[in-house]
Coordinates of C-alpha atoms and ligand atoms in Angstrom, one line a residue:
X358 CA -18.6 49.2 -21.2
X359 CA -19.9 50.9 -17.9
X360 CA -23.1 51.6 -17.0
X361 CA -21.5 55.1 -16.4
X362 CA -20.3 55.8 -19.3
X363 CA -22.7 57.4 -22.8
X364 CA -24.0 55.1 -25.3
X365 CA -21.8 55.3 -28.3
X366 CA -25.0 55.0 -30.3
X367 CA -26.4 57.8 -28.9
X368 CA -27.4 61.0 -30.5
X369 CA -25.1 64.6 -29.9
X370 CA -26.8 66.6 -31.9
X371 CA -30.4 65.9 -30.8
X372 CA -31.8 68.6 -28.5
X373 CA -32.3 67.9 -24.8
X374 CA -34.3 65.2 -24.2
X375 CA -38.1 66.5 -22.7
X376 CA -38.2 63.9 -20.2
X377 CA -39.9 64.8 -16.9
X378 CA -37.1 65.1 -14.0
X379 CA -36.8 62.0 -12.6
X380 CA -38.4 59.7 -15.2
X381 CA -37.2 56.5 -16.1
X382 CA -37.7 56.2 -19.9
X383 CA -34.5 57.8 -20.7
X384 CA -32.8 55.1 -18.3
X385 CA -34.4 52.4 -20.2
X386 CA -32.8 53.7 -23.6
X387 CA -29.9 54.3 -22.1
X388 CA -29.8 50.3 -21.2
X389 CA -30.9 49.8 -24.9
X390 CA -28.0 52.2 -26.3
X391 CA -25.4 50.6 -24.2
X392 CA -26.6 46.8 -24.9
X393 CA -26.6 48.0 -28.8
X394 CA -22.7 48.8 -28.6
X395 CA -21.4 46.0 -26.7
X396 CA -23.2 44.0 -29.4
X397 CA -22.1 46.0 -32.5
X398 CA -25.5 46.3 -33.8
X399 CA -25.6 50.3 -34.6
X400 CA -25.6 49.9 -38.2
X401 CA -28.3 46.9 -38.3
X402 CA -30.9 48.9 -35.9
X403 CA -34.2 50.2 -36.4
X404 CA -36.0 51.6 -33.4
X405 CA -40.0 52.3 -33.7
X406 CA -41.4 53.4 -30.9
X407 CA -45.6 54.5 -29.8
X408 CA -47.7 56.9 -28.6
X409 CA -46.6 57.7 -25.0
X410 CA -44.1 59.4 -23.5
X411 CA -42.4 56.6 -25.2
X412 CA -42.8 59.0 -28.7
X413 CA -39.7 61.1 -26.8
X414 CA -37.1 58.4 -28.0
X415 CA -37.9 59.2 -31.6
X416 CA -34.5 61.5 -31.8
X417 CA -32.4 59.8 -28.9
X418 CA -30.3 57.3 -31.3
X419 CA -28.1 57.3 -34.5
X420 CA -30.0 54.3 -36.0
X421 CA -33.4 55.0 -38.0
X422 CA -36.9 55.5 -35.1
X423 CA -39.9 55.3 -36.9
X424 CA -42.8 56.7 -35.2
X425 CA -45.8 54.6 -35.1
X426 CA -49.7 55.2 -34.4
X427 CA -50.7 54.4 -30.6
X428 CA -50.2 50.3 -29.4
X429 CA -49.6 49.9 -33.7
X430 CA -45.4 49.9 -32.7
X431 CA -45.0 45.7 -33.0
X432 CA -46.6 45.3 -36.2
X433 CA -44.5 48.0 -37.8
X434 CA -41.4 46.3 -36.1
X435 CA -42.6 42.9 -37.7
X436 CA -43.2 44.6 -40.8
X437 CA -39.7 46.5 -40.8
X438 CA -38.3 43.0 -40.0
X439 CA -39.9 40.9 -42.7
X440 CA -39.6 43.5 -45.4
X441 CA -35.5 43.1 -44.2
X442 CA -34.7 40.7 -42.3
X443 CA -31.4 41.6 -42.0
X444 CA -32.3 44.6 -39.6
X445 CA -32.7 44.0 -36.0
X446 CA -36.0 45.6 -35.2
X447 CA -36.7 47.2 -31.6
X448 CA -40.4 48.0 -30.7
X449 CA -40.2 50.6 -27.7
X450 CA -44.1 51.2 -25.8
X451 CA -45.6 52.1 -22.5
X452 CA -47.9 49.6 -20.4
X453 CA -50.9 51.6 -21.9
X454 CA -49.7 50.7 -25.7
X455 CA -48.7 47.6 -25.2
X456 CA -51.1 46.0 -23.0
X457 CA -54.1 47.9 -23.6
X458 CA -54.6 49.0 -27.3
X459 CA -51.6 46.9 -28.6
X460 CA -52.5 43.7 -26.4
X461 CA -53.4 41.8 -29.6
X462 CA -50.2 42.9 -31.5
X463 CA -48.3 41.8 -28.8
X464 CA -49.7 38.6 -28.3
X465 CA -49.8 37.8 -31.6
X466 CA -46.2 38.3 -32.6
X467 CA -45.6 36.4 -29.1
X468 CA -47.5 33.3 -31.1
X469 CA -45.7 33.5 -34.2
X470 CA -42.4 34.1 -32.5
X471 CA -41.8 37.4 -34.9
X472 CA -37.8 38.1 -34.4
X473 CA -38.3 41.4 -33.1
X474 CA -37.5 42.7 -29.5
X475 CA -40.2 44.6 -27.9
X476 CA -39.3 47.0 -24.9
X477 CA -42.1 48.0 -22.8
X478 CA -42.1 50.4 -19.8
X479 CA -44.5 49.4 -17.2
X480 CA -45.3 53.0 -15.1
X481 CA -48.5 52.1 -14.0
X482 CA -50.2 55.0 -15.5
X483 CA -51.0 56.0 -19.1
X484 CA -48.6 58.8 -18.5
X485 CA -48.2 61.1 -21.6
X486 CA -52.1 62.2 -21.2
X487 CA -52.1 63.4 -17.5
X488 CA -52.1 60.2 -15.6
X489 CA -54.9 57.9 -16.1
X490 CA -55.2 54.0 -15.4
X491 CA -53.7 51.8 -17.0
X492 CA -54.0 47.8 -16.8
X493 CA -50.5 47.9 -14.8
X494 CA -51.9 50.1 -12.1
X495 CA -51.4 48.2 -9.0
X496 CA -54.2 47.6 -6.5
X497 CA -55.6 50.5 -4.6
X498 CA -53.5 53.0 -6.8
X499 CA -54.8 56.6 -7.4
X500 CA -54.7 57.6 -10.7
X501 CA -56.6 60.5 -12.4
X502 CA -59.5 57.9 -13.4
X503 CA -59.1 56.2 -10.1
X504 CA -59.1 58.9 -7.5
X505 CA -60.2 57.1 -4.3
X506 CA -57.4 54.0 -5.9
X507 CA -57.7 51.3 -8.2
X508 CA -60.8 49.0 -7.5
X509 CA -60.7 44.9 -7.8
X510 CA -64.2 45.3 -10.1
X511 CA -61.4 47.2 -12.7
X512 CA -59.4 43.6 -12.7
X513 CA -56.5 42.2 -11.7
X514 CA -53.5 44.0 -12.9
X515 CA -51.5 42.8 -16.0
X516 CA -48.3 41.0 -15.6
X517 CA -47.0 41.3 -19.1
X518 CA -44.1 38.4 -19.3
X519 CA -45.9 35.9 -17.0
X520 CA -49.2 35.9 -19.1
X521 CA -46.7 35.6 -22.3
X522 CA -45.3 32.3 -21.2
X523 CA -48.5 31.1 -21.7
X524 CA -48.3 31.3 -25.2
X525 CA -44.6 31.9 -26.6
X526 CA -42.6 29.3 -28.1
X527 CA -39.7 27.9 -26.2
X528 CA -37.2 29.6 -27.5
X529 CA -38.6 33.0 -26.8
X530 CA -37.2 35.6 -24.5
X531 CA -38.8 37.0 -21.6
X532 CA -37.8 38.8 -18.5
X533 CA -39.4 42.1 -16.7
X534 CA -36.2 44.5 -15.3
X535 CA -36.2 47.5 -13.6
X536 CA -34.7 51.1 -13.7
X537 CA -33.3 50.6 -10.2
X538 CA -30.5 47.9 -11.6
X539 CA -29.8 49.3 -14.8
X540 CA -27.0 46.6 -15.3
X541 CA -29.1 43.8 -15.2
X542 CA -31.9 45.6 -17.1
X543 CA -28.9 46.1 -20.0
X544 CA -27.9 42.6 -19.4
X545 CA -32.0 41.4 -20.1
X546 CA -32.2 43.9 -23.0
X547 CA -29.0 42.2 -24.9
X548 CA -29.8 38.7 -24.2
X549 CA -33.3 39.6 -26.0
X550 CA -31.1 41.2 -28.5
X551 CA -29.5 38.1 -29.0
X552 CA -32.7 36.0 -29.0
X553 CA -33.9 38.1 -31.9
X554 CA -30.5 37.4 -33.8
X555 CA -31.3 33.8 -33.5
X556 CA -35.0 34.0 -35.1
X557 CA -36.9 34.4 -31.7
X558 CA -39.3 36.4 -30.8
X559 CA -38.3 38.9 -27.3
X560 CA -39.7 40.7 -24.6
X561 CA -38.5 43.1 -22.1
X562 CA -40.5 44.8 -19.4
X563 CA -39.0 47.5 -17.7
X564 CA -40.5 48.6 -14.3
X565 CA -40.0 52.5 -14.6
X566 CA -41.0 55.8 -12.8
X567 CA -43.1 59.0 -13.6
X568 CA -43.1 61.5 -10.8
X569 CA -45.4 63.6 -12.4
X570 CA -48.4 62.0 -12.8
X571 CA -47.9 59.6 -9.4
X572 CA -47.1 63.4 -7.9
X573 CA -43.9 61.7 -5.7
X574 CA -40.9 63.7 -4.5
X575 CA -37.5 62.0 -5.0
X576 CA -37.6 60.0 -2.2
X577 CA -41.5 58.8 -2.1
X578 CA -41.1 57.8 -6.3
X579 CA -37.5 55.3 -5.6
X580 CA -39.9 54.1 -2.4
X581 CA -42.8 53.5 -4.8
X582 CA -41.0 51.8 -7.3
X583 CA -38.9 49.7 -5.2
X584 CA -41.0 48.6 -2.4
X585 CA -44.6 48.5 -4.5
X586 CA -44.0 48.1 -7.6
X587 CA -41.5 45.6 -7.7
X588 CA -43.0 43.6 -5.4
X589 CA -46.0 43.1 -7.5
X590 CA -44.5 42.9 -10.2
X591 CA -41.2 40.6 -9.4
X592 CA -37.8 41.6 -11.7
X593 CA -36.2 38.2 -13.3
X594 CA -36.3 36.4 -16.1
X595 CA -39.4 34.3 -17.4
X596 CA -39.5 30.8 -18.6
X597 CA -41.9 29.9 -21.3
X598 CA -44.2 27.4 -19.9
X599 CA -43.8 24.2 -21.1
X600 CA -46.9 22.5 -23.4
X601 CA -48.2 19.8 -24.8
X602 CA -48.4 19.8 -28.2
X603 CA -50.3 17.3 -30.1
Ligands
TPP122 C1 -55.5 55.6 -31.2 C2 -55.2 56.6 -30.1 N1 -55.8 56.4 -28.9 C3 -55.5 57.2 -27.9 C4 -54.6 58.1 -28.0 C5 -54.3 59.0 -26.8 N2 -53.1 58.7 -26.1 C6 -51.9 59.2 -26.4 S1 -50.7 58.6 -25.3 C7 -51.8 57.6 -24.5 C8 -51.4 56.8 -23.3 C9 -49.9 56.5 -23.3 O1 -49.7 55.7 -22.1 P1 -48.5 54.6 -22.2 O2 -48.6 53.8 -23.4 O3 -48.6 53.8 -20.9 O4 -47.2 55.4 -22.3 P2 -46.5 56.4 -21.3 O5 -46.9 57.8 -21.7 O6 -47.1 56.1 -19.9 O7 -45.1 56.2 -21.4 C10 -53.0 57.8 -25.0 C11 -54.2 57.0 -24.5 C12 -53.8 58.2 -29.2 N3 -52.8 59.1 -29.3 N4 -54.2 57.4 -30.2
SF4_123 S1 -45.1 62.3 -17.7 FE1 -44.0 60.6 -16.6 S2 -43.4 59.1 -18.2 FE2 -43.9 61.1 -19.2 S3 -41.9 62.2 -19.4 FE3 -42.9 62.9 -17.5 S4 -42.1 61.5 -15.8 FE4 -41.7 60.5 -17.8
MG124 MG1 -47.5 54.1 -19.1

């Protein structure tokens, strides 16, 4: 199926979607929709997704979204999953839900290997409430908490899949893609798909804009995203690291 074409899985009859112009969270479930046909998987699916802008998604598929409290998306996922495991549970967050209030949800179905897939769109900014830092904000960054840009005494910023590998079993999927190559971010999302199918635990960050809050034109949010962004936060897929286990 191209990249062109409209997710078969996607839902007519919903209203518009209120994305801002520009943003990349309906590019991200459009890779999702698109990796859920060529697998078949419409009928198996359950999508949850946060707080965020993320909450946007709940009426973008055919398949059953359950909304879920803010960074609380994984463990209702994991719960979804155990209570059938026949489903194939997606958990769809922003940076702030996932690796701020949801770190420890995340990390801990990363240890136990849950079989879900969890989708997480890095935008640097905990967008939905006007643009404040998040721990993906890159160094030197203005944000509405961080006017004269993002200090070092605020930490280093959070590289999602990398820290992961510390702790995932071998078998887990990780990668970070990015709305500029939506084919290889669709590519990502069905191999994690897949992984889930197999009993693994999956990951996918997706490096994604918001022109709003980061107050870009056209041009400026691509360069952003491209020429910062990515380069702090490098597209690819993530081994686990190996360990020793005694
Ligand atoms: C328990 C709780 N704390 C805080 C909030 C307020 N809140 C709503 S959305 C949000 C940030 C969302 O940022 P992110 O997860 O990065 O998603 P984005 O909007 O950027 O896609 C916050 C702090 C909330 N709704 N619930
Ligand atoms: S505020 Fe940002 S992330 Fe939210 S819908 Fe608008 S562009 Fe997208
Ligand atoms: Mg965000």
């Amino acid at each position: 199926m191209s990249e062109l074409s409209m997710p078969h899985c996607w839902n007519r009859e919903s209203k518009p979607h209120r994305f801002c112009p520009g943003c990349g969270h309906g590019l991200v479930l459009k890779a999702l929709g698109l990796a859920v046909d060529e697998l078949g998987l419409e009928e198996r699916l359950v999508f949850a997704c946060d707080i965020g802008c993320s909450l946007l998604a709940w009426d973008f598929f055919t398949f059953p979204c359950m909304q879920t409290h803010h960074g609380r998306t994984i463990p209702v996922a994991v719960g979804l999953k155990r209570a059938s495991p026949d489903l194939v549970a997606v958990a769809y967050m922003g940076d702030g839900g996932g690796y701020s209030i949801g770190l420890q949800h995340l990390f801990s179905a990363a240890l136990r290997s849950d079989p879900i897939t969890a989708i997480l769109v890095n935008n640097t900014v905990y967008a939905m409430t006007g643009g404040q830092m998040a721990p993906t904000t890159l160094p030197g960054q203005k944000t509405e908490t961080t006017p004269f840009g993002r200090e070092d005494e605020t930490g280093r910023p959070f590289k999602g899949p990398e820290t992961l590998a510390a702790v995932v079993q071998p078998q887990a999927y990780l990668a970070r893609g990015t709305v500029a190559r939506i084919p290889q971010l669709k590519k990502m999302i069905k191999r994690a798909l897949e992984q889930q199918l197999q009993g693994h635990f999956a990951f996918v960050e997706a490096l994604s804009t918001c022109p709003t809050n980061w107050r870009t034109s056209a041009a400026d949010t691509w360069a952003f995203l491209e020429q910062k962004m990515s380069r702090y936060y490098r597209p690819g897929e993530i081994a686990a690291a190996a360990r020793e286990e005694s």
